[in-house]
Amino acid sequence: MTKDAHWVDHFNGLSGLDPAAQKLLLERSNIVEVAANQPVFQPGHSPQNMLLLLEGTVRVQQTSEAGHEIVLYRIEAGQTCILTSACLLACEDYSAEGITETSVKAVAIPRELFDNLMAQSTVFRGFVFEAFSKRFTDLFSMIDEVAFQRLDVRLSDRLTKLSDSEDNIATTHQKLAAELGTAREVISRQLQEFQRRGWIEQSRGNIRLLDKTAITNLASKNL
């Protein structure tokens, strides 16, 4: 753990804190670094710090009793983890897991300091609840997609976004299933259908787009 006298500047919502509150944050918070593909938090564990991400990406996902995974959201630089904040506020354990997708650097604000600032600082409360409101909008959009939109359209949309300017996508059926909130077997069947149509070609850990126009046209139905 290290100190960084300038980390507050990475979060616009904290710029309005009074000097005393900023001083407390800088003195009592720590900078933590975690390598890629490592757990940041896990179900059943109690958070001890509020987390603000300075660098990298963290994937927050939940696993059902049947073993199916769904990606709830990602935390990127300049953002906070609302699940951690919610657990701190409710004094509850995590119900999902956070995994680093890259090496990350984050600010860890101790629970006691978090509680004090929530009680005493309107600016800090506003920062926390603004993050909640933005993330909840994203979560409701995800729920709408999972519950009401066709999987073939959502899968083609995901393939289009992952491909960017390339025709080869390094991914697995399991990863796609987690992103789309369904079972790996369902993704496999849909990819087999795309392959039957001549739209894609599959190999281990890779999907090659053969007819990107067809994939993109199907994805456009997601708009």
Short mmCIF file of C-alpha atoms in Angstrom, two decimals:
data_model
loop_
_atom_site.label_atom_id
_atom_site.label_comp_id
_atom_site.label_asym_id
_atom_site.label_seq_id
_atom_site.Cartn_x
_atom_site.Cartn_y
_atom_site.Cartn_z
CA MET A 1 0.00 0.00 0.00
CA THR A 2 1.21 3.49 -0.89
CA LYS A 3 0.01 7.07 -0.70
CA ASP A 4 -0.77 9.33 -3.66
CA ALA A 5 -1.38 12.99 -2.88
CA HIS A 6 -3.21 13.61 -6.16
CA TRP A 7 -5.69 10.73 -6.46
CA VAL A 8 -8.70 12.88 -5.46
CA ASP A 9 -8.27 14.72 -8.78
CA HIS A 10 -9.28 11.52 -10.62
CA PHE A 11 -12.85 11.78 -9.28
CA ASN A 12 -14.81 14.89 -10.23
CA GLY A 13 -17.45 14.28 -7.58
CA LEU A 14 -14.86 14.66 -4.82
CA SER A 15 -13.44 17.99 -5.98
CA GLY A 16 -16.03 19.88 -3.93
CA LEU A 17 -15.03 18.31 -0.62
CA ASP A 18 -13.99 20.79 2.04
CA PRO A 19 -10.23 20.84 2.82
CA ALA A 20 -10.67 18.96 6.10
CA ALA A 21 -12.52 16.07 4.43
CA GLN A 22 -9.96 15.90 1.61
CA LYS A 23 -7.18 15.84 4.17
CA LEU A 24 -8.82 12.90 5.95
CA LEU A 25 -9.19 11.00 2.67
CA LEU A 26 -5.58 11.53 1.71
CA GLU A 27 -4.20 10.66 5.13
CA ARG A 28 -6.32 7.60 5.91
CA SER A 29 -6.87 6.01 2.51
CA ASN A 30 -4.39 3.73 0.78
CA ILE A 31 -3.48 2.95 -2.81
CA VAL A 32 -3.63 -0.77 -3.56
CA GLU A 33 -2.43 -2.62 -6.65
CA VAL A 34 -3.72 -5.98 -7.85
CA ALA A 35 -2.47 -8.11 -10.75
CA ALA A 36 -4.72 -9.22 -13.60
CA ASN A 37 -7.11 -12.17 -13.18
CA GLN A 38 -7.18 -11.92 -9.40
CA PRO A 39 -10.21 -11.72 -7.08
CA VAL A 40 -10.85 -8.34 -5.49
CA PHE A 41 -13.84 -9.54 -3.45
CA GLN A 42 -15.90 -12.72 -3.18
CA PRO A 43 -19.39 -13.77 -2.04
CA GLY A 44 -19.72 -14.19 1.70
CA HIS A 45 -16.89 -11.78 2.51
CA SER A 46 -17.49 -8.49 4.28
CA PRO A 47 -16.02 -5.33 2.68
CA GLN A 48 -13.56 -3.41 4.79
CA ASN A 49 -12.94 -0.58 2.33
CA MET A 50 -14.76 1.47 -0.27
CA LEU A 51 -13.00 1.03 -3.61
CA LEU A 52 -12.30 3.78 -6.15
CA LEU A 53 -10.54 2.65 -9.31
CA LEU A 54 -7.59 4.66 -10.60
CA GLU A 55 -6.32 2.34 -13.33
CA GLY A 56 -7.47 -0.86 -15.02
CA THR A 57 -10.76 -2.77 -15.18
CA VAL A 58 -12.60 -4.98 -12.70
CA ARG A 59 -15.40 -7.34 -13.77
CA VAL A 60 -18.24 -7.83 -11.28
CA GLN A 61 -20.15 -11.06 -11.85
CA GLN A 62 -22.55 -13.40 -10.11
CA THR A 63 -22.74 -17.19 -10.27
CA SER A 64 -26.00 -19.11 -9.85
CA GLU A 65 -26.37 -22.35 -7.89
CA ALA A 66 -26.31 -24.16 -11.23
CA GLY A 67 -22.92 -22.61 -12.01
CA HIS A 68 -24.10 -20.11 -14.63
CA GLU A 69 -22.29 -16.78 -14.58
CA ILE A 70 -23.55 -13.34 -15.53
CA VAL A 71 -21.48 -10.18 -15.79
CA LEU A 72 -23.28 -7.46 -13.83
CA TYR A 73 -21.02 -4.56 -14.73
CA ARG A 74 -17.42 -3.46 -15.09
CA ILE A 75 -15.58 -0.87 -13.02
CA GLU A 76 -13.17 1.31 -14.96
CA ALA A 77 -10.78 4.10 -14.07
CA GLY A 78 -12.57 7.00 -12.40
CA GLN A 79 -15.42 4.82 -11.14
CA THR A 80 -16.38 3.25 -7.82
CA CYS A 81 -17.83 -0.17 -7.02
CA ILE A 82 -21.48 0.35 -6.05
CA LEU A 83 -21.77 -3.22 -4.74
CA THR A 84 -19.02 -2.48 -2.24
CA SER A 85 -20.70 0.79 -1.25
CA ALA A 86 -24.07 -0.96 -0.88
CA CYS A 87 -22.58 -3.68 1.32
CA LEU A 88 -20.87 -1.06 3.49
CA LEU A 89 -24.11 0.88 3.89
CA ALA A 90 -26.19 -2.20 4.68
CA CYS A 91 -23.49 -3.96 6.74
CA GLU A 92 -23.88 -7.04 4.56
CA ASP A 93 -21.51 -9.47 2.87
CA TYR A 94 -20.81 -9.51 -0.85
CA SER A 95 -23.25 -11.49 -3.01
CA ALA A 96 -21.08 -11.36 -6.14
CA GLU A 97 -17.41 -11.45 -7.03
CA GLY A 98 -15.05 -8.88 -8.48
CA ILE A 99 -12.19 -10.05 -10.69
CA THR A 100 -9.45 -7.92 -12.22
CA GLU A 101 -9.40 -8.08 -16.02
CA THR A 102 -6.17 -6.10 -16.12
CA SER A 103 -3.69 -5.05 -13.49
CA VAL A 104 -5.42 -2.39 -11.43
CA LYS A 105 -4.65 0.43 -9.04
CA ALA A 106 -7.37 1.53 -6.64
CA VAL A 107 -8.01 3.72 -3.63
CA ALA A 108 -9.15 1.86 -0.50
CA ILE A 109 -11.16 4.06 1.88
CA PRO A 110 -11.49 2.33 5.28
CA ARG A 111 -14.99 1.43 6.46
CA GLU A 112 -14.83 3.77 9.48
CA LEU A 113 -13.84 6.73 7.33
CA PHE A 114 -16.53 5.86 4.78
CA ASP A 115 -19.17 5.83 7.54
CA ASN A 116 -17.97 9.15 8.96
CA LEU A 117 -17.96 10.90 5.59
CA MET A 118 -21.40 9.54 4.68
CA ALA A 119 -22.74 10.96 7.93
CA GLN A 120 -20.96 14.32 7.84
CA SER A 121 -20.29 15.30 4.21
CA THR A 122 -23.10 16.12 1.76
CA VAL A 123 -20.56 16.24 -1.06
CA PHE A 124 -19.31 12.73 -0.29
CA ARG A 125 -22.87 11.39 0.01
CA GLY A 126 -23.69 12.98 -3.33
CA PHE A 127 -20.65 11.32 -4.90
CA VAL A 128 -21.71 7.89 -3.62
CA PHE A 129 -25.37 8.17 -4.60
CA GLU A 130 -24.63 9.62 -8.03
CA ALA A 131 -22.56 6.50 -8.73
CA PHE A 132 -25.55 4.40 -7.62
CA SER A 133 -27.95 6.19 -9.96
CA LYS A 134 -25.69 5.82 -13.01
CA ARG A 135 -25.00 2.15 -12.37
CA PHE A 136 -28.64 1.28 -11.69
CA THR A 137 -29.57 2.69 -15.09
CA ASP A 138 -27.05 0.33 -16.69
CA LEU A 139 -28.30 -2.64 -14.65
CA PHE A 140 -31.92 -2.04 -15.65
CA SER A 141 -30.84 -1.93 -19.29
CA MET A 142 -29.06 -5.26 -18.84
CA ILE A 143 -32.15 -6.80 -17.19
CA ASP A 144 -34.28 -5.59 -20.10
CA GLU A 145 -31.90 -7.21 -22.59
CA VAL A 146 -31.71 -10.53 -20.74
CA ALA A 147 -35.46 -10.77 -20.14
CA PHE A 148 -36.95 -9.38 -23.32
CA GLN A 149 -34.51 -9.33 -26.23
CA ARG A 150 -33.70 -12.19 -28.58
CA LEU A 151 -30.50 -14.03 -27.81
CA ASP A 152 -29.40 -14.30 -31.45
CA VAL A 153 -29.64 -10.52 -31.78
CA ARG A 154 -27.78 -9.92 -28.51
CA LEU A 155 -25.07 -12.45 -29.44
CA SER A 156 -24.52 -10.88 -32.86
CA ASP A 157 -24.36 -7.46 -31.20
CA ARG A 158 -21.73 -8.74 -28.77
CA LEU A 159 -19.68 -10.31 -31.57
CA THR A 160 -19.82 -7.06 -33.53
CA LYS A 161 -18.55 -5.06 -30.55
CA LEU A 162 -15.80 -7.56 -29.73
CA SER A 163 -14.58 -7.75 -33.31
CA ASP A 164 -14.06 -3.99 -33.67
CA SER A 165 -12.03 -3.75 -36.90
CA GLU A 166 -10.81 -7.35 -36.74
CA ASP A 167 -12.46 -10.51 -38.07
CA ASN A 168 -10.98 -12.78 -35.39
CA ILE A 169 -12.34 -12.72 -31.84
CA ALA A 170 -10.39 -14.39 -29.05
CA THR A 171 -13.11 -15.59 -26.69
CA THR A 172 -14.85 -18.73 -25.41
CA HIS A 173 -18.44 -19.90 -25.29
CA GLN A 174 -18.30 -19.61 -21.49
CA LYS A 175 -17.19 -15.99 -21.59
CA LEU A 176 -19.93 -15.09 -24.05
CA ALA A 177 -22.49 -16.88 -21.88
CA ALA A 178 -21.40 -14.87 -18.84
CA GLU A 179 -21.59 -11.62 -20.78
CA LEU A 180 -25.10 -12.39 -22.03
CA GLY A 181 -26.51 -13.98 -18.90
CA THR A 182 -27.26 -17.41 -20.28
CA ALA A 183 -25.88 -20.96 -20.28
CA ARG A 184 -22.81 -21.97 -22.25
CA GLU A 185 -24.84 -24.68 -24.01
CA VAL A 186 -27.28 -22.05 -25.31
CA ILE A 187 -24.44 -19.96 -26.71
CA SER A 188 -22.89 -23.03 -28.31
CA ARG A 189 -26.14 -23.88 -30.10
CA GLN A 190 -26.56 -20.34 -31.38
CA LEU A 191 -22.96 -20.16 -32.61
CA GLN A 192 -23.45 -23.47 -34.38
CA GLU A 193 -26.45 -21.95 -36.14
CA PHE A 194 -24.37 -18.93 -37.18
CA GLN A 195 -21.73 -21.33 -38.48
CA ARG A 196 -24.35 -23.33 -40.41
CA ARG A 197 -25.41 -20.10 -42.13
CA GLY A 198 -21.79 -19.46 -43.10
CA TRP A 199 -21.48 -16.35 -40.95
CA ILE A 200 -18.67 -17.55 -38.68
CA GLU A 201 -15.96 -20.17 -38.34
CA GLN A 202 -15.02 -21.54 -34.94
CA SER A 203 -11.83 -22.94 -33.48
CA ARG A 204 -10.68 -23.42 -29.91
CA GLY A 205 -10.80 -20.04 -28.14
CA ASN A 206 -11.46 -18.16 -31.38
CA ILE A 207 -14.37 -17.08 -33.57
CA ARG A 208 -13.71 -15.84 -37.10
CA LEU A 209 -16.35 -13.65 -38.74
CA LEU A 210 -16.87 -14.78 -42.34
CA ASP A 211 -19.91 -12.63 -43.10
CA LYS A 212 -19.60 -9.56 -40.91
CA THR A 213 -22.37 -7.79 -42.82
CA ALA A 214 -24.90 -10.47 -41.87
CA ILE A 215 -23.79 -10.38 -38.23
CA THR A 216 -23.97 -6.57 -38.15
CA ASN A 217 -27.41 -6.52 -39.81
CA LEU A 218 -28.77 -8.92 -37.18
CA ALA A 219 -27.14 -6.88 -34.42
CA SER A 220 -28.86 -3.73 -35.70
CA LYS A 221 -32.19 -5.21 -34.53
CA ASN A 222 -30.90 -4.61 -30.99
CA LEU A 223 -31.16 -0.83 -31.48
#
